[in-house]
Amino acid sequence: MNRRFFSVFRADGPSPAGQVGRASAHWLIRIWIGGLACMVAGGLMAQPAASEHAKRKRARDSTPEAVSRPAVLSTNLFPLLDADHPLAPLWNDSEFQRRLYGSYGFLSSLEPPMSEEERLTWRQTVAPALRQEPARAVEVLLPLARPEASAVFDFALGTAFFQKGDLTNARTWLESAVAKHPDFLRAWKNLGYVTARAGDAAGTVRALARALELGGADAATLGLLGHAYLQLGRPVAAAAATQQALLFKPDDVSLQLQLLQAWSASGQYEPALKLVEELLATQPGRAQYWAWKARLHVLRNERPAAAVAYETLRRLGGARPDDLFALADLYVLLETPETALEVYRQALESGGPAGWDRALRAAEVLFSQGQVTVAAQYLSSLGDGRPESVPPEHRATWLRLQARVAMSRGDWDRALQALELCLEQYPLDGAALLLAAECHAQKGDREKAEFRYQAAAQIESVAPDALIKHAQLLVRHQEYRRAAELLQRAQRLRPRETVQRYLDEVLKLAAQRPTTS
């Protein structure tokens, strides 16, 4: 302020000029004090901001992030999975690999502290090693990841082991990192990825759930969490996690198929079917979607719709042997056995020896539906008609089916020929013993029939049926008391209402003719 301004406040009182300008002077004082207050306040506000800006700039210049992320992405990424691995669509994705590799960088809000000495070590020693082979990074980090050292070193060492494909050591060091710093988001995420690769679904859920608590939600984390829940048999939780993952990547096919799997496993067939139809609207020629549509219709007991979907899959050339067998089974149930036979044969041609179990079950489906003629034609397509052409583990079933075909035609000798051959190789085959006993009974050879029934009664899986059939044979010969005893034994093994009623009738007959029964 100039001298003239302050002259209005002289100790000896105001001058005439001061008297004239008193009001103006007071007004100017108020303006000046107000302005000074504003400048002081502004300075106080600006100083922390400038200081904070300077701190941030120094932190950027001095933190490992500035030197830990290579300018050009290294080609030494994490080991890829085989194409048929359930995690392959996510794991082998280049974006996921880049993000995983980028986890060496720092997230300041969720990072463990580092001393100035550790920061210097990171910049000068660790960061250059991370740009080289993972083995070099491990060599550098091992002596640095001491118990008293920052958790950042444990994390970096665990991630380097992970990059090498050493899941055991990777897990050990990442667990050490989260033990030192429980809010270490990057460590929890990478620990979840390691456990997922190791097949530890429970460990994956624990690690990734913690990462989500810390705010680490993204498509990869939620997708892997959903996959882990599926492995643990928790499809509802799997569906919830996968749906959240789809919020980040709504067009991700692997996530959509995972959601289908979760919905299907949890019985949510309607939304699953709607999703499949939505996918087919965009890609009607994709066989995988038709396979899902067919299976969902089967689960909903919609046989005609399932047959249409499987037939479409077949004509697209994407049907596997199991799909063809399922389609043929549907044709049998829809009472079109001739069409079923054609598809069964196609399934056999595409299935090879590995499809024998499913192929023989198809014959049993035909028998159960009364399609004996078609079953006989179908069986003739299996192998070259000789038992030696059938794999040993399926030979007994094949021989029994051949016997059933002969029995349906009344050819008891031919049936017994197949059954005796079966029992020579598999003497404890209960089903073959029962069929052989029935053949002997039909031929009128009671003694041999009873011998086979008695042998079958010693086999736990068929004992109740053997006792009942033996009792029926005795009833035909009016030996009611012995028949009643066998039926009572059968009821003790496996109580059934129909058998009890039959037993009551036999007991009445035994009471009426005690001397002959």
Coordinates of C-alpha atoms in Angstrom, one line a residue:
M1 CA 0.0 0.0 0.0
N2 CA 1.3 3.5 -0.7
R3 CA 1.8 6.1 1.9
R4 CA -1.3 8.1 1.0
F5 CA -3.5 5.1 1.7
F6 CA -2.0 4.5 5.1
S7 CA -2.2 8.2 6.0
V8 CA -5.8 7.9 6.9
F9 CA -4.7 5.8 10.0
R10 CA -2.2 8.3 11.5
A11 CA -2.0 8.3 15.3
D12 CA -2.8 12.0 15.6
G13 CA -6.2 11.5 13.9
P14 CA -7.6 11.8 10.5
S15 CA -6.7 14.5 8.1
P16 CA -9.3 16.4 6.2
A17 CA -8.7 14.1 3.3
G18 CA -9.2 11.2 5.6
Q19 CA -12.4 12.6 6.9
V20 CA -13.7 13.1 3.4
G21 CA -12.7 9.6 2.3
R22 CA -13.4 7.6 5.5
A23 CA -16.2 5.6 4.0
S24 CA -14.2 4.9 0.9
A25 CA -11.2 3.9 3.0
H26 CA -13.2 1.4 5.0
W27 CA -14.5 -0.1 1.8
L28 CA -11.0 -0.4 0.3
I29 CA -9.8 -2.1 3.5
R30 CA -12.5 -4.6 3.4
I31 CA -11.6 -5.4 -0.3
W32 CA -7.9 -5.7 0.5
I33 CA -8.4 -7.9 3.5
G34 CA -10.8 -10.1 1.5
G35 CA -8.4 -10.3 -1.4
L36 CA -5.5 -11.2 1.0
A37 CA -7.6 -13.9 2.6
C38 CA -8.4 -15.3 -0.8
M39 CA -4.8 -15.3 -1.8
V40 CA -3.7 -17.1 1.4
A41 CA -6.5 -19.6 1.1
G42 CA -5.7 -20.2 -2.6
G43 CA -2.0 -20.6 -1.8
L44 CA -2.8 -23.1 0.9
M45 CA -5.0 -25.0 -1.4
A46 CA -2.6 -24.9 -4.3
Q47 CA 0.4 -25.9 -2.2
P48 CA -0.9 -29.4 -1.3
A49 CA -2.1 -29.9 -4.9
A50 CA 1.2 -28.9 -6.3
S51 CA 2.9 -31.0 -3.7
E52 CA 0.7 -34.0 -4.4
H53 CA 1.3 -33.6 -8.2
A54 CA 5.0 -33.5 -7.5
K55 CA 4.7 -36.6 -5.4
R56 CA 2.8 -38.4 -8.1
K57 CA 5.4 -37.4 -10.7
R58 CA 8.2 -38.6 -8.5
A59 CA 6.4 -41.8 -7.8
R60 CA 5.9 -42.5 -11.5
D61 CA 9.5 -41.8 -12.1
S62 CA 10.7 -44.0 -9.2
T63 CA 8.2 -46.8 -8.9
P64 CA 8.9 -50.2 -10.5
E65 CA 5.9 -49.7 -12.8
A66 CA 7.9 -47.3 -14.9
V67 CA 10.5 -49.9 -15.6
S68 CA 8.8 -53.2 -15.1
R69 CA 6.5 -53.1 -18.1
P70 CA 8.5 -53.6 -21.3
A71 CA 7.9 -51.3 -24.2
V72 CA 7.5 -54.3 -26.5
L73 CA 5.6 -57.3 -25.1
S74 CA 7.9 -60.2 -24.6
T75 CA 7.3 -63.4 -26.6
N76 CA 7.9 -65.4 -23.4
L77 CA 4.3 -65.6 -22.4
F78 CA 2.6 -68.2 -20.2
P79 CA 2.4 -71.9 -21.4
L80 CA -0.6 -72.5 -23.6
L81 CA -3.2 -75.3 -23.1
D82 CA -4.1 -78.0 -25.4
A83 CA -7.1 -77.1 -27.7
D84 CA -9.4 -79.7 -26.0
H85 CA -8.7 -78.4 -22.5
P86 CA -11.9 -76.8 -21.0
L87 CA -10.0 -73.6 -20.2
A88 CA -8.3 -73.3 -23.6
P89 CA -10.7 -70.7 -25.1
L90 CA -9.9 -68.3 -22.3
W91 CA -6.3 -69.3 -21.5
N92 CA -5.0 -69.2 -25.1
D93 CA -6.7 -65.9 -25.9
S94 CA -4.0 -63.3 -26.7
E95 CA -5.7 -60.6 -24.8
F96 CA -5.8 -62.7 -21.6
Q97 CA -2.2 -63.6 -22.0
R98 CA -1.2 -59.9 -22.4
R99 CA -3.2 -59.0 -19.3
L100 CA -1.6 -61.8 -17.3
Y101 CA 1.9 -60.8 -18.4
G102 CA 1.0 -57.2 -17.5
S103 CA 0.3 -58.2 -13.9
Y104 CA 4.0 -57.6 -13.2
G105 CA 3.0 -53.9 -13.1
F106 CA 1.8 -52.0 -10.0
L107 CA -1.7 -51.0 -8.7
S108 CA -0.8 -48.3 -6.2
S109 CA -4.1 -48.5 -4.2
L110 CA -3.8 -52.2 -3.5
E111 CA 0.0 -52.6 -3.4
P112 CA 2.3 -53.7 -0.5
P113 CA 4.7 -51.0 0.6
M114 CA 8.3 -50.9 -0.6
S115 CA 11.2 -49.2 1.0
E116 CA 13.4 -46.8 -1.0
E117 CA 16.1 -49.4 -1.0
E118 CA 13.7 -52.0 -2.4
R119 CA 12.5 -49.6 -5.1
L120 CA 16.0 -49.0 -6.2
T121 CA 16.7 -52.8 -6.3
W122 CA 13.6 -53.3 -8.3
R123 CA 14.5 -50.6 -10.9
Q124 CA 18.1 -51.6 -11.2
T125 CA 18.0 -55.4 -10.9
V126 CA 14.5 -56.9 -11.1
A127 CA 12.9 -54.9 -13.9
P128 CA 15.7 -55.8 -16.4
A129 CA 15.4 -59.5 -15.5
L130 CA 11.6 -59.5 -16.1
R131 CA 12.3 -58.5 -19.7
Q132 CA 14.4 -61.7 -20.2
E133 CA 13.6 -65.4 -19.9
P134 CA 11.5 -66.4 -16.9
A135 CA 14.4 -68.5 -15.6
R136 CA 16.5 -65.4 -15.3
A137 CA 13.8 -63.6 -13.4
V138 CA 13.6 -66.5 -11.0
E139 CA 17.3 -66.5 -10.5
V140 CA 17.3 -62.8 -9.6
L141 CA 14.2 -62.8 -7.4
L142 CA 15.0 -65.9 -5.3
P143 CA 17.5 -64.2 -3.0
L144 CA 15.3 -61.0 -2.8
A145 CA 12.1 -62.7 -1.7
R146 CA 13.1 -62.8 2.0
P147 CA 10.6 -63.1 4.9
E148 CA 11.1 -59.5 5.8
A149 CA 11.0 -58.2 2.2
S150 CA 8.1 -56.6 0.5
A151 CA 5.3 -59.0 -0.7
V152 CA 6.0 -57.6 -4.2
F153 CA 9.1 -59.7 -4.5
D154 CA 7.2 -62.9 -3.5
F155 CA 4.5 -62.0 -6.0
A156 CA 7.0 -61.4 -8.8
L157 CA 8.8 -64.6 -8.1
G158 CA 5.5 -66.6 -8.0
T159 CA 4.5 -65.1 -11.3
A160 CA 7.9 -65.9 -12.9
F161 CA 7.5 -69.5 -11.8
F162 CA 4.0 -69.4 -13.3
Q163 CA 5.4 -68.2 -16.6
K164 CA 7.9 -71.1 -16.5
G165 CA 5.1 -73.5 -16.0
D166 CA 6.2 -74.5 -12.5
L167 CA 2.7 -74.4 -10.8
T168 CA 3.9 -75.8 -7.5
N169 CA 6.5 -73.1 -6.8
A170 CA 4.2 -70.5 -8.3
R171 CA 1.5 -71.3 -5.8
T172 CA 3.9 -71.3 -2.9
W173 CA 5.2 -67.9 -3.6
L174 CA 1.9 -66.3 -4.5
E175 CA 0.4 -67.6 -1.2
S176 CA 3.4 -66.1 0.6
A177 CA 2.6 -62.8 -1.1
V178 CA -1.0 -62.7 0.0
A179 CA 0.0 -63.9 3.5
K180 CA 2.3 -60.8 3.8
H181 CA -0.3 -58.4 2.3
P182 CA -3.9 -59.8 2.4
D183 CA -5.2 -57.0 0.2
F184 CA -2.7 -57.7 -2.7
L185 CA -5.2 -57.9 -5.6
R186 CA -2.8 -58.9 -8.3
A187 CA -1.4 -61.8 -6.1
W188 CA -4.9 -63.1 -5.4
K189 CA -5.8 -63.0 -9.1
N190 CA -2.6 -64.8 -10.2
L191 CA -3.1 -67.3 -7.4
G192 CA -6.5 -68.0 -8.8
Y193 CA -5.1 -68.5 -12.3
V194 CA -2.4 -70.9 -10.9
T195 CA -4.9 -73.0 -9.0
A196 CA -7.2 -73.1 -12.0
R197 CA -4.3 -74.4 -14.2
A198 CA -3.5 -77.0 -11.4
G199 CA -7.1 -78.2 -11.4
D200 CA -7.8 -77.1 -7.8
A201 CA -11.3 -75.8 -8.1
A202 CA -11.7 -75.1 -4.4
G203 CA -8.5 -73.1 -4.4
T204 CA -9.5 -71.2 -7.5
V205 CA -12.8 -70.2 -5.9
R206 CA -11.1 -69.0 -2.7
A207 CA -8.5 -66.9 -4.5
L208 CA -10.8 -65.4 -7.2
A209 CA -13.6 -64.6 -4.8
R210 CA -11.1 -62.6 -2.7
A211 CA -9.9 -60.8 -5.8
L212 CA -13.5 -59.9 -6.5
E213 CA -13.9 -58.6 -3.0
L214 CA -11.0 -56.3 -3.7
G215 CA -12.6 -54.9 -6.8
G216 CA -10.9 -57.1 -9.4
A217 CA -14.0 -57.9 -11.5
D218 CA -13.3 -58.7 -15.1
A219 CA -14.5 -61.3 -17.7
A220 CA -11.5 -63.6 -17.2
T221 CA -11.7 -63.6 -13.4
L222 CA -15.5 -64.2 -13.3
G223 CA -15.3 -66.7 -16.2
L224 CA -12.7 -68.8 -14.4
L225 CA -14.7 -68.6 -11.1
G226 CA -17.7 -69.9 -13.0
H227 CA -15.7 -72.8 -14.4
A228 CA -14.4 -73.6 -10.9
Y229 CA -17.9 -73.7 -9.5
L230 CA -18.9 -76.1 -12.3
Q231 CA -16.1 -78.4 -11.3
L232 CA -17.3 -78.3 -7.7
G233 CA -20.8 -79.3 -8.8
R234 CA -22.3 -75.9 -8.0
P235 CA -24.0 -75.0 -11.2
V236 CA -26.2 -72.2 -9.8
A237 CA -23.1 -70.3 -8.5
A238 CA -21.4 -71.1 -11.8
A239 CA -24.3 -69.6 -13.8
A240 CA -24.3 -66.4 -11.6
A241 CA -20.5 -65.9 -12.1
T242 CA -20.7 -66.6 -15.8
Q243 CA -23.6 -64.2 -16.3
Q244 CA -21.5 -61.4 -14.7
A245 CA -18.6 -62.3 -16.9
L246 CA -20.8 -61.9 -19.9
L247 CA -21.6 -58.3 -18.8
F248 CA -17.9 -57.6 -19.7
K249 CA -17.8 -59.7 -22.9
P250 CA -21.4 -60.3 -24.1
D251 CA -20.3 -62.0 -27.3
D252 CA -17.8 -64.4 -25.9
V253 CA -18.7 -67.8 -27.2
S254 CA -16.8 -69.8 -24.6
L255 CA -18.6 -67.9 -21.8
Q256 CA -22.0 -68.5 -23.5
L257 CA -21.3 -72.2 -23.8
Q258 CA -20.2 -72.3 -20.1
L259 CA -23.5 -70.6 -19.2
L260 CA -25.4 -73.2 -21.2
Q261 CA -23.5 -75.9 -19.3
A262 CA -24.3 -74.3 -15.9
W263 CA -28.0 -73.8 -16.8
S264 CA -28.3 -77.3 -18.1
A265 CA -26.7 -78.8 -14.9
S266 CA -29.0 -76.8 -12.7
G267 CA -32.1 -77.8 -14.6
Q268 CA -32.7 -74.3 -16.0
Y269 CA -33.6 -75.7 -19.5
E270 CA -35.9 -72.9 -20.7
P271 CA -33.4 -70.0 -20.5
A272 CA -30.7 -72.4 -21.8
L273 CA -32.8 -73.2 -24.8
K274 CA -33.6 -69.5 -25.5
L275 CA -29.9 -68.8 -25.4
V276 CA -29.2 -71.6 -27.9
E277 CA -31.9 -70.3 -30.2
E278 CA -30.4 -66.8 -30.0
L279 CA -27.0 -68.2 -30.9
L280 CA -28.5 -70.2 -33.8
A281 CA -30.1 -67.1 -35.2
T282 CA -26.7 -65.6 -35.7
Q283 CA -24.8 -68.8 -36.7
P284 CA -27.4 -71.4 -38.0
G285 CA -24.6 -73.6 -39.4
R286 CA -22.7 -74.1 -36.2
A287 CA -22.9 -77.8 -35.3
Q288 CA -22.1 -77.3 -31.6
Y289 CA -25.2 -75.2 -31.1
W290 CA -27.5 -77.8 -32.7
A291 CA -25.9 -80.4 -30.4
W292 CA -26.9 -78.3 -27.4
K293 CA -30.4 -77.8 -28.7
A294 CA -30.9 -81.5 -29.2
R295 CA -29.7 -82.4 -25.7
L296 CA -31.8 -79.7 -24.1
H297 CA -34.9 -81.0 -25.9
V298 CA -34.1 -84.5 -24.7
L299 CA -33.8 -83.2 -21.1
R300 CA -37.2 -81.5 -21.6
N301 CA -38.6 -84.9 -22.9
E302 CA -39.4 -83.2 -26.3
R303 CA -38.5 -86.2 -28.4
P304 CA -39.7 -85.0 -31.9
A305 CA -37.9 -81.6 -31.5
A306 CA -34.8 -83.4 -30.2
A307 CA -34.9 -85.8 -33.3
V308 CA -35.1 -82.8 -35.6
A309 CA -32.1 -81.1 -33.9
Y310 CA -30.0 -84.3 -34.0
E311 CA -31.0 -84.9 -37.6
T312 CA -29.9 -81.3 -38.5
L313 CA -26.6 -81.9 -36.7
R314 CA -26.2 -85.1 -38.6
R315 CA -26.7 -83.5 -42.0
L316 CA -24.3 -80.7 -41.1
G317 CA -21.7 -83.4 -40.6
G318 CA -21.0 -82.5 -37.0
A319 CA -22.7 -85.5 -35.3
R320 CA -20.4 -87.6 -33.1
P321 CA -21.1 -91.3 -32.6
D322 CA -22.9 -90.6 -29.3
D323 CA -25.1 -88.1 -31.1
L324 CA -26.0 -90.7 -33.8
F325 CA -26.8 -93.3 -31.2
A326 CA -29.0 -90.8 -29.4
L327 CA -30.8 -90.0 -32.6
A328 CA -31.3 -93.7 -33.4
D329 CA -32.7 -94.3 -29.9
L330 CA -35.1 -91.5 -30.5
Y331 CA -36.3 -93.0 -33.8
V332 CA -36.9 -96.3 -32.0
L333 CA -39.0 -94.5 -29.3
L334 CA -40.8 -92.6 -32.1
E335 CA -41.6 -96.0 -33.7
T336 CA -39.6 -95.7 -36.8
P337 CA -37.2 -98.6 -36.4
E338 CA -36.1 -98.8 -40.0
T339 CA -34.8 -95.3 -39.9
A340 CA -33.2 -96.1 -36.5
L341 CA -31.4 -99.1 -38.0
E342 CA -29.8 -96.8 -40.7
V343 CA -28.6 -94.3 -38.1
Y344 CA -27.3 -97.1 -35.8
R345 CA -25.2 -98.5 -38.6
Q346 CA -23.8 -95.0 -39.4
A347 CA -23.0 -94.6 -35.7
L348 CA -21.1 -98.0 -35.8
E349 CA -19.1 -97.0 -38.8
S350 CA -18.1 -93.7 -37.2
G351 CA -17.6 -95.0 -33.7
G352 CA -15.2 -97.9 -34.2
P353 CA -14.2 -100.3 -31.4
A354 CA -14.6 -97.6 -28.8
G355 CA -18.3 -97.5 -29.5
W356 CA -19.1 -101.1 -28.6
D357 CA -20.6 -100.3 -25.2
R358 CA -23.0 -97.8 -26.7
A359 CA -23.7 -100.0 -29.7
L360 CA -24.7 -102.9 -27.5
R361 CA -26.9 -100.7 -25.4
A362 CA -28.7 -99.7 -28.7
A363 CA -29.6 -103.3 -29.3
E364 CA -31.0 -103.6 -25.8
V365 CA -33.2 -100.5 -26.5
L366 CA -34.5 -102.3 -29.6
F367 CA -35.3 -105.4 -27.6
S368 CA -37.0 -103.3 -24.8
Q369 CA -39.3 -101.8 -27.5
G370 CA -40.2 -105.1 -29.0
Q371 CA -38.2 -104.5 -32.2
V372 CA -36.8 -108.0 -32.3
T373 CA -36.4 -108.2 -36.1
V374 CA -34.7 -104.9 -36.3
A375 CA -32.5 -105.9 -33.3
A376 CA -31.4 -109.0 -35.1
Q377 CA -30.6 -107.1 -38.3
Y378 CA -28.7 -104.6 -36.2
L379 CA -26.7 -107.2 -34.3
S380 CA -25.6 -108.7 -37.6
S381 CA -23.9 -105.4 -38.3
L382 CA -21.7 -105.7 -35.2
G383 CA -18.4 -107.3 -36.1
D384 CA -18.4 -110.3 -38.5
G385 CA -20.8 -112.5 -36.6
R386 CA -18.1 -114.3 -34.7
P387 CA -17.5 -113.9 -30.9
E388 CA -13.8 -113.5 -31.5
S389 CA -14.5 -110.3 -33.4
V390 CA -16.0 -108.7 -30.3
P391 CA -13.8 -107.1 -27.7
P392 CA -13.5 -109.4 -24.7
E393 CA -15.0 -106.9 -22.3
H394 CA -18.2 -106.8 -24.4
R395 CA -18.3 -110.4 -25.6
A396 CA -20.7 -111.6 -22.8
T397 CA -23.2 -108.9 -23.6
W398 CA -23.0 -109.7 -27.3
L399 CA -23.5 -113.5 -26.7
R400 CA -26.5 -112.8 -24.5
L401 CA -28.1 -110.6 -27.2
Q402 CA -27.5 -113.3 -29.8
A403 CA -29.3 -115.8 -27.5
R404 CA -32.2 -113.4 -27.0
V405 CA -32.6 -113.2 -30.8
A406 CA -32.7 -117.0 -31.0
M407 CA -35.1 -117.3 -28.1
S408 CA -37.5 -114.8 -29.7
R409 CA -37.7 -117.2 -32.7
G410 CA -38.1 -120.3 -30.5
D411 CA -34.7 -121.6 -31.4
W412 CA -33.7 -122.8 -27.9
D413 CA -30.8 -124.9 -29.0
R414 CA -29.1 -122.0 -30.8
A415 CA -29.8 -119.8 -27.8
L416 CA -28.2 -122.4 -25.5
Q417 CA -25.2 -122.6 -27.8
A418 CA -24.5 -118.9 -27.4
L419 CA -25.2 -119.0 -23.6
E420 CA -23.0 -122.0 -22.9
L421 CA -20.2 -120.3 -24.8
C422 CA -20.7 -117.2 -22.7
L423 CA -20.8 -119.2 -19.4
E424 CA -17.6 -121.1 -20.3
Q425 CA -15.8 -117.8 -20.4
Y426 CA -17.8 -116.0 -17.7
P427 CA -19.3 -118.6 -15.3
L428 CA -20.6 -115.9 -12.9
D429 CA -22.6 -114.1 -15.5
G430 CA -26.0 -114.0 -13.7
A431 CA -28.0 -112.8 -16.7
A432 CA -26.6 -115.6 -18.8
L433 CA -27.5 -118.2 -16.1
L434 CA -31.1 -117.0 -16.0
L435 CA -31.5 -117.1 -19.8
A436 CA -29.9 -120.6 -19.9
A437 CA -32.3 -121.8 -17.2
E438 CA -35.3 -120.4 -19.1
C439 CA -34.1 -122.2 -22.3
H440 CA -33.8 -125.5 -20.4
A441 CA -37.3 -125.0 -18.9
Q442 CA -38.8 -124.3 -22.3
K443 CA -37.2 -127.5 -23.6
G444 CA -38.7 -129.4 -20.7
D445 CA -35.4 -130.2 -19.1
R446 CA -36.4 -129.4 -15.5
E447 CA -33.3 -130.7 -13.8
K448 CA -30.9 -128.5 -15.9
A449 CA -33.2 -125.5 -15.5
E450 CA -33.2 -125.9 -11.7
F451 CA -29.4 -126.3 -11.7
R452 CA -29.0 -123.0 -13.5
Y453 CA -31.6 -121.2 -11.3
Q454 CA -29.8 -122.4 -8.1
A455 CA -26.5 -121.2 -9.5
A456 CA -27.9 -117.8 -10.3
A457 CA -29.4 -117.5 -6.8
Q458 CA -25.9 -117.5 -5.5
I459 CA -25.1 -114.2 -7.4
E460 CA -26.3 -111.2 -5.4
S461 CA -27.2 -109.0 -8.4
V462 CA -29.7 -111.5 -9.8
A463 CA -30.6 -113.7 -6.7
P464 CA -34.2 -112.3 -6.2
D465 CA -35.1 -112.8 -9.9
A466 CA -33.5 -116.3 -9.9
L467 CA -35.6 -117.3 -6.8
I468 CA -38.8 -116.0 -8.4
K469 CA -38.3 -117.7 -11.7
H470 CA -37.3 -121.0 -10.0
A471 CA -40.5 -120.7 -7.9
Q472 CA -42.6 -120.2 -11.0
L473 CA -41.1 -123.4 -12.5
L474 CA -42.0 -125.3 -9.3
V475 CA -45.6 -123.9 -9.4
R476 CA -45.9 -125.2 -13.0
H477 CA -45.1 -128.6 -11.5
Q478 CA -47.5 -128.0 -8.5
E479 CA -44.7 -128.0 -5.9
Y480 CA -46.3 -125.1 -4.0
R481 CA -44.6 -125.4 -0.6
R482 CA -41.1 -125.3 -2.1
A483 CA -42.2 -122.5 -4.4
A484 CA -43.5 -120.5 -1.4
E485 CA -40.2 -120.9 0.4
L486 CA -38.3 -119.5 -2.6
L487 CA -40.6 -116.6 -2.9
Q488 CA -40.2 -115.8 0.8
R489 CA -36.4 -115.7 0.4
A490 CA -36.8 -113.4 -2.6
Q491 CA -39.0 -111.1 -0.6
R492 CA -36.4 -110.9 2.2
L493 CA -33.8 -109.9 -0.4
R494 CA -35.9 -107.4 -2.3
P495 CA -39.5 -106.8 -1.1
R496 CA -42.0 -106.2 -4.0
E497 CA -45.8 -105.8 -3.8
T498 CA -46.5 -107.9 -6.9
V499 CA -44.3 -110.8 -5.6
Q500 CA -46.1 -110.6 -2.2
R501 CA -49.5 -111.0 -3.9
Y502 CA -48.1 -114.0 -5.9
L503 CA -46.7 -115.5 -2.7
D504 CA -50.1 -115.2 -1.0
E505 CA -51.7 -117.1 -3.9
V506 CA -49.1 -119.8 -3.8
L507 CA -49.5 -120.2 0.0
K508 CA -53.3 -120.7 -0.5
L509 CA -52.6 -123.4 -3.0
A510 CA -50.0 -125.0 -0.7
A511 CA -52.6 -125.0 2.1
Q512 CA -55.2 -126.7 -0.1
R513 CA -52.8 -129.5 -1.3
P514 CA -50.3 -130.0 1.5
T515 CA -49.5 -133.6 0.7
T516 CA -48.4 -132.9 -2.9
S517 CA -46.6 -129.6 -2.5

